[in-house]
Coordinates of C-alpha atoms and ligand atoms in Angstrom, one line a residue:
X17 CA 107.8 98.8 65.5
X18 CA 107.3 95.2 66.5
X19 CA 107.3 92.4 64.0
X20 CA 103.5 92.0 64.5
X21 CA 103.0 95.7 63.8
X22 CA 105.1 95.7 60.7
X23 CA 103.4 92.6 59.4
X24 CA 100.0 94.2 59.7
X25 CA 101.3 97.4 58.1
X26 CA 102.6 95.5 55.1
X27 CA 99.3 93.6 54.8
X28 CA 97.4 96.9 54.8
X29 CA 99.5 97.9 51.8
X30 CA 98.4 94.7 50.0
X31 CA 101.7 93.0 50.6
X32 CA 102.3 89.4 51.7
X33 CA 102.9 88.9 55.5
X34 CA 106.5 87.9 55.1
X35 CA 107.4 91.4 53.9
X36 CA 106.9 92.4 57.6
X37 CA 109.8 90.2 58.6
X38 CA 112.0 91.5 55.8
X39 CA 111.5 95.1 56.8
X40 CA 111.9 94.2 60.5
X41 CA 115.3 92.7 59.8
X42 CA 116.4 95.7 57.7
X43 CA 115.4 98.0 60.6
X44 CA 116.3 96.1 63.7
X45 CA 119.0 93.7 62.4
X46 CA 120.9 95.7 59.8
X47 CA 120.0 99.1 61.0
X48 CA 118.9 100.5 57.7
X49 CA 118.6 104.3 57.8
X50 CA 116.6 104.7 54.5
X51 CA 114.0 102.6 52.7
X52 CA 116.2 102.8 49.6
X53 CA 118.6 100.3 51.3
X54 CA 115.9 97.7 51.4
X55 CA 116.9 96.2 48.0
X56 CA 114.8 93.1 48.3
X57 CA 111.6 95.3 48.2
X58 CA 110.3 96.6 44.9
X59 CA 111.0 100.2 44.1
X60 CA 107.2 101.0 44.2
X61 CA 106.9 99.6 47.7
X62 CA 109.9 101.5 48.9
X63 CA 108.3 104.7 47.6
X64 CA 105.1 103.9 49.4
X65 CA 106.9 103.3 52.6
X66 CA 108.8 106.5 52.2
X67 CA 105.6 108.4 51.8
X68 CA 103.9 106.9 54.9
X69 CA 106.7 106.4 57.4
X70 CA 110.0 107.7 58.6
X71 CA 113.0 105.9 60.0
X72 CA 114.4 107.3 63.2
X73 CA 118.0 108.3 63.0
X74 CA 120.7 109.8 65.3
X75 CA 123.3 112.3 64.4
X76 CA 126.8 112.3 66.0
X77 CA 127.0 115.6 67.7
X78 CA 130.3 114.8 69.4
X79 CA 132.5 111.7 69.5
X80 CA 135.3 111.5 72.0
X81 CA 137.8 108.6 71.9
X82 CA 139.8 107.8 75.0
X83 CA 143.5 107.7 74.5
X84 CA 143.8 105.5 77.6
X85 CA 141.6 102.6 76.6
X86 CA 139.8 103.2 73.3
X87 CA 136.5 103.9 75.1
X88 CA 134.2 105.9 72.8
X89 CA 131.7 108.4 74.1
X90 CA 129.0 109.5 71.8
X91 CA 126.8 112.6 72.2
X92 CA 123.8 112.0 69.9
X93 CA 121.5 114.6 68.6
X94 CA 117.9 113.2 68.4
X95 CA 115.5 114.2 65.6
X96 CA 113.9 116.9 67.9
X97 CA 117.3 118.5 68.7
X98 CA 117.7 117.0 72.2
X99 CA 120.9 115.3 73.1
X100 CA 121.8 112.0 74.8
X101 CA 124.9 110.0 75.4
X102 CA 126.1 106.4 74.8
X103 CA 129.4 104.9 75.6
X104 CA 131.2 102.1 73.8
X105 CA 133.5 100.0 76.0
X106 CA 135.8 97.3 74.7
X107 CA 136.3 94.3 77.0
X108 CA 137.9 91.0 76.3
X109 CA 134.5 89.4 76.4
X110 CA 133.1 91.7 73.7
X111 CA 132.0 95.2 72.9
X112 CA 129.5 96.7 75.4
X113 CA 127.4 99.8 74.8
X114 CA 126.0 101.8 77.6
X115 CA 122.8 103.5 76.6
X116 CA 120.6 106.3 77.9
X117 CA 116.9 105.7 78.7
X118 CA 115.7 109.3 79.0
X119 CA 116.7 112.8 78.1
X120 CA 117.9 114.0 81.5
X121 CA 116.6 112.4 84.7
X122 CA 114.3 113.4 87.5
X123 CA 115.6 111.1 90.2
X124 CA 117.9 113.8 91.7
X125 CA 120.8 111.8 93.0
X126 CA 123.3 114.1 94.7
X127 CA 126.4 112.7 93.0
X128 CA 125.1 112.3 89.4
X129 CA 125.6 114.7 86.5
X130 CA 122.6 113.3 84.6
X131 CA 120.0 114.7 86.9
X132 CA 121.3 118.3 86.8
X133 CA 118.5 120.1 84.8
X134 CA 115.9 117.4 85.4
X135 CA 114.1 115.2 82.9
X136 CA 113.1 116.5 79.5
X137 CA 111.4 113.5 78.1
X138 CA 111.4 109.7 77.8
X139 CA 113.2 108.0 75.0
X140 CA 111.2 106.0 72.5
X141 CA 112.0 102.4 71.7
X142 CA 113.4 103.5 68.3
X143 CA 115.8 105.9 70.1
X144 CA 116.9 103.2 72.5
X145 CA 117.6 100.7 69.6
X146 CA 119.3 103.4 67.5
X147 CA 121.9 103.9 70.2
X148 CA 123.0 100.4 69.7
X149 CA 122.7 100.3 66.0
X150 CA 124.4 103.7 65.4
X151 CA 127.2 102.9 67.8
X152 CA 127.8 99.7 65.9
X153 CA 127.6 101.4 62.5
X154 CA 129.8 104.3 63.5
X155 CA 132.5 102.3 65.2
X156 CA 132.4 99.2 62.9
X157 CA 132.4 97.1 66.1
X158 CA 129.8 94.4 66.6
X159 CA 128.0 95.0 69.9
X160 CA 127.5 91.9 72.0
X161 CA 126.4 93.4 75.4
X162 CA 124.1 96.2 76.4
X163 CA 123.9 98.0 79.7
X164 CA 121.1 100.4 80.5
X165 CA 123.2 102.6 82.7
X166 CA 123.4 105.9 80.8
X167 CA 121.4 109.0 81.4
X168 CA 117.9 108.5 82.8
X169 CA 116.1 106.0 85.0
X170 CA 115.0 102.9 82.9
X171 CA 112.2 102.1 85.3
X172 CA 110.7 105.5 84.9
X173 CA 110.3 104.6 81.2
X174 CA 109.6 100.9 81.6
X175 CA 107.1 100.4 78.8
X176 CA 109.5 101.7 76.2
X177 CA 112.4 99.9 77.8
X178 CA 110.5 96.6 77.7
X179 CA 109.6 97.1 74.0
X180 CA 113.3 97.8 73.3
X181 CA 114.4 94.7 75.1
X182 CA 112.0 92.5 73.1
X183 CA 113.3 94.2 69.9
X184 CA 117.1 93.8 70.5
X185 CA 116.5 90.3 71.8
X186 CA 114.5 89.3 68.6
X187 CA 116.0 86.6 66.4
X188 CA 115.5 88.7 63.3
X189 CA 116.8 91.8 65.0
X190 CA 120.2 92.2 66.8
X191 CA 119.5 88.9 68.5
X192 CA 121.3 89.9 71.7
X193 CA 120.6 87.5 74.5
X194 CA 119.0 88.7 77.7
X195 CA 122.0 87.4 79.6
X196 CA 124.1 89.9 77.8
X197 CA 121.9 92.8 78.9
X198 CA 122.0 94.7 82.3
X199 CA 119.4 97.1 83.5
X200 CA 120.3 99.5 86.3
X201 CA 117.7 101.2 88.6
X202 CA 117.9 103.6 91.5
X203 CA 115.2 101.5 93.2
X204 CA 111.7 102.1 91.7
X205 CA 110.0 99.3 93.4
X206 CA 107.0 98.9 91.1
X207 CA 109.4 98.5 88.2
X208 CA 111.5 95.8 90.1
X209 CA 108.3 93.9 90.8
X210 CA 107.1 94.1 87.3
X211 CA 110.4 92.9 85.9
X212 CA 110.4 90.0 88.4
X213 CA 107.1 88.8 87.1
X214 CA 108.4 88.8 83.6
X215 CA 111.3 86.6 84.6
X216 CA 113.6 87.9 82.0
X217 CA 117.1 86.5 82.2
X218 CA 118.8 90.0 82.2
X219 CA 121.0 91.2 85.0
X220 CA 119.3 93.6 87.4
X221 CA 121.6 96.2 88.9
X222 CA 120.4 98.2 91.8
X223 CA 122.0 101.5 92.7
X224 CA 122.3 101.1 96.5
X225 CA 124.9 103.6 97.5
X226 CA 123.9 103.4 101.2
X227 CA 122.3 100.7 103.3
X228 CA 120.8 103.0 105.9
X229 CA 117.8 105.3 105.3
X230 CA 119.5 108.4 106.8
X231 CA 122.4 108.4 104.4
X232 CA 120.5 107.0 101.4
X233 CA 117.7 109.6 101.7
X234 CA 120.3 112.3 101.8
X235 CA 122.0 111.4 98.6
X236 CA 119.1 109.7 96.7
X237 CA 115.7 111.4 97.0
X238 CA 114.0 108.2 95.6
X239 CA 114.7 106.7 99.1
X240 CA 112.1 109.0 100.6
X241 CA 109.5 107.2 98.4
X242 CA 110.9 103.7 98.6
X243 CA 113.1 103.1 101.6
X244 CA 115.9 100.6 102.2
X245 CA 113.6 98.1 103.9
X246 CA 111.1 98.1 101.0
X247 CA 114.0 98.0 98.5
X248 CA 115.6 94.9 100.0
X249 CA 112.2 93.2 100.3
X250 CA 111.7 93.8 96.6
X251 CA 115.2 92.5 95.8
X252 CA 114.8 89.4 97.9
X253 CA 111.4 88.8 96.1
X254 CA 113.1 89.4 92.7
X255 CA 115.7 86.8 93.5
X256 CA 113.1 84.3 94.6
X257 CA 111.1 84.8 91.4
X258 CA 113.9 84.9 88.9
X259 CA 116.8 83.0 90.5
X260 CA 119.0 85.7 89.2
X261 CA 121.7 87.3 91.4
X262 CA 121.3 91.0 91.8
X263 CA 124.3 93.4 91.4
X264 CA 124.3 96.3 93.8
X265 CA 126.1 99.4 92.7
X266 CA 127.9 101.4 95.3
X267 CA 129.7 104.6 94.5
X268 CA 132.3 105.2 97.2
X269 CA 131.9 108.6 98.7
X270 CA 134.4 110.0 101.2
X271 CA 133.0 110.0 104.7
X272 CA 129.4 109.5 103.6
X273 CA 128.9 105.8 102.7
X274 CA 132.3 104.3 103.2
X275 CA 132.2 103.4 107.0
X276 CA 132.7 99.9 108.2
X277 CA 129.3 99.8 109.9
X278 CA 127.7 100.4 106.5
X279 CA 129.6 97.4 105.1
X280 CA 128.3 95.4 108.0
X281 CA 124.7 96.6 107.4
X282 CA 124.9 95.7 103.7
X283 CA 126.0 92.1 104.6
X284 CA 123.1 91.9 107.1
X285 CA 120.5 93.1 104.5
X286 CA 121.8 90.7 101.9
X287 CA 121.5 87.6 104.1
X288 CA 119.6 84.9 102.3
X289 CA 120.4 86.2 98.8
X290 CA 123.5 85.9 96.7
X291 CA 124.1 89.6 96.1
X292 CA 127.2 91.1 94.5
X293 CA 128.4 94.5 95.4
X294 CA 130.0 96.5 92.6
X295 CA 132.0 99.3 94.1
X296 CA 132.4 102.4 91.9
X297 CA 135.2 104.9 92.5
X298 CA 133.1 108.1 92.6
X299 CA 133.6 110.2 89.5
X300 CA 134.1 113.8 90.5
X301 CA 131.1 115.8 89.3
X302 CA 131.8 119.5 89.2
X303 CA 128.3 120.4 90.5
X304 CA 128.7 118.3 93.6
X305 CA 130.7 118.7 96.8
X306 CA 131.0 114.9 97.3
X307 CA 134.5 113.5 97.0
X308 CA 135.8 110.1 96.2
X309 CA 136.4 107.7 99.1
X310 CA 139.9 106.8 100.2
X311 CA 138.7 103.6 101.9
X312 CA 137.7 101.4 98.9
X313 CA 140.0 98.5 99.8
X314 CA 139.1 98.5 103.5
X315 CA 135.4 98.6 102.6
X316 CA 135.8 95.7 100.2
X317 CA 137.7 93.6 102.7
X318 CA 135.0 94.3 105.3
X319 CA 132.3 93.1 102.9
X320 CA 134.3 90.0 102.0
X321 CA 134.9 89.2 105.7
X322 CA 131.1 88.7 105.8
X323 CA 131.2 86.5 102.8
X324 CA 129.8 89.2 100.4
X325 CA 131.4 89.3 97.0
X326 CA 132.6 92.8 96.2
X327 CA 134.4 94.0 93.2
X328 CA 135.8 97.4 92.3
X329 CA 134.6 98.6 88.9
X330 CA 137.4 99.3 86.5
X331 CA 137.2 102.8 85.3
X332 CA 137.3 103.4 81.6
X333 CA 137.3 106.6 79.6
X334 CA 138.5 108.8 82.5
X335 CA 139.9 111.3 80.1
X336 CA 136.7 111.8 78.0
X337 CA 133.9 112.7 80.4
X338 CA 132.6 109.2 80.0
X339 CA 130.5 108.9 83.1
X340 CA 126.8 109.6 83.3
X341 CA 125.7 112.9 81.8
X342 CA 129.1 114.6 81.9
X343 CA 129.4 115.2 78.2
X344 CA 125.8 116.3 77.8
X345 CA 126.3 118.8 80.6
X346 CA 129.3 120.2 78.9
X347 CA 127.5 120.5 75.6
X348 CA 124.6 122.2 77.3
X349 CA 127.0 124.8 78.8
X350 CA 128.5 125.3 75.4
X351 CA 125.1 125.9 73.9
X352 CA 125.2 122.6 72.0
X353 CA 121.7 121.6 73.0
X354 CA 118.8 123.4 71.3
X355 CA 116.1 122.4 73.7
X356 CA 117.6 123.8 76.9
Ligands
SAH29 N1 119.1 105.6 86.9 C1 119.7 104.3 86.9 C2 120.7 104.2 85.7 C3 121.9 105.1 85.9 S1 123.2 103.9 86.0 C4 120.4 104.1 88.2 O1 120.3 104.9 89.1 O2 120.8 103.0 88.5 C5 124.6 104.7 86.4 C6 125.2 104.3 87.7 O3 126.2 105.2 87.9 C7 124.3 104.3 88.8 O4 124.6 103.3 89.8 C8 124.6 105.7 89.4 O5 124.2 105.8 90.7 C9 126.1 105.7 89.2 N2 126.6 107.1 89.2 C10 126.1 108.3 88.9 N3 126.9 109.3 89.1 C11 128.1 108.8 89.5 C12 129.3 109.3 89.9 N4 129.5 110.6 89.9 N5 130.3 108.4 90.3 C13 130.1 107.1 90.3 N6 128.9 106.5 90.0 C14 127.9 107.3 89.6

């Protein structure tokens, strides 16, 4: 619930408007899980709230801690029994949580574990926020950065994602700055355009994975609806409107998207825009025949020879199924998920 909504709800109960702000900061700032915790409200009011409303919570269904780097992977059970994942990563610049935006995904990327089994439903704003709040609560680590790079396609659930962004960004909530938030999309162009109009200062990541239609359509079905030309046009427009550099994700797949000519094509398409290519060593997904590339350094050098900045993503949590959808898949196979 937004501050405006809570304020109105309090007034309807005959309370002064400022109670809305009090409840808002309990819910969104401190992550209260029961009305009883809200000790600056009268007992009578807490009981009234208890009767009328509920507070969304998550239950830890599994927690895996990497012995390599301390990365924590959470499998959360939602109130309806569905499961989603979040990952806590500890960097020197702060603690980052990677959150899911949907239960499952319908985008169908060939290399991604999240999409096996399709989409079950969208996550609600409360379920998005709770991934941050409960990760913080469970780990005892203050979260300073959020990446929307978990299970699901954020732009396929954009209304709820935008509400979530306003809530975590709110002064009386977690107060996480937009510049500390990244949103990743497989390339849903209406969403990119809508985000551009809002001129938020977050970092947009676009899952490119191939600069030519033939390859991209083969590994990312979304490309059949919004092709490479349309995608780059939307990206250029996004940069013009927001002034923000876009980060292009590129999972390096052996013999599929790791040829020099593809690096050349990326450079060509990026001309006129300060793009950044984030190369991801492909995580082996059991369901997929695609294998990790052995040409990561060469591809990087080729991009750099064109003046394109390219980094190789450091891999965290390699021992704990930390990449998209892997843990949920495993739990589904083990019968850990009631809905499926
Ligand atoms: N649906 C959004 C959010 C997912 S973000 C999107 O597509 O951008 C997760 C990132 O990890 C995406 O760039 C996705 O393409 C990438 N990814 C998925 N499976 C992967 C794998 N097996 N290896 C490396 N990267 C992968």
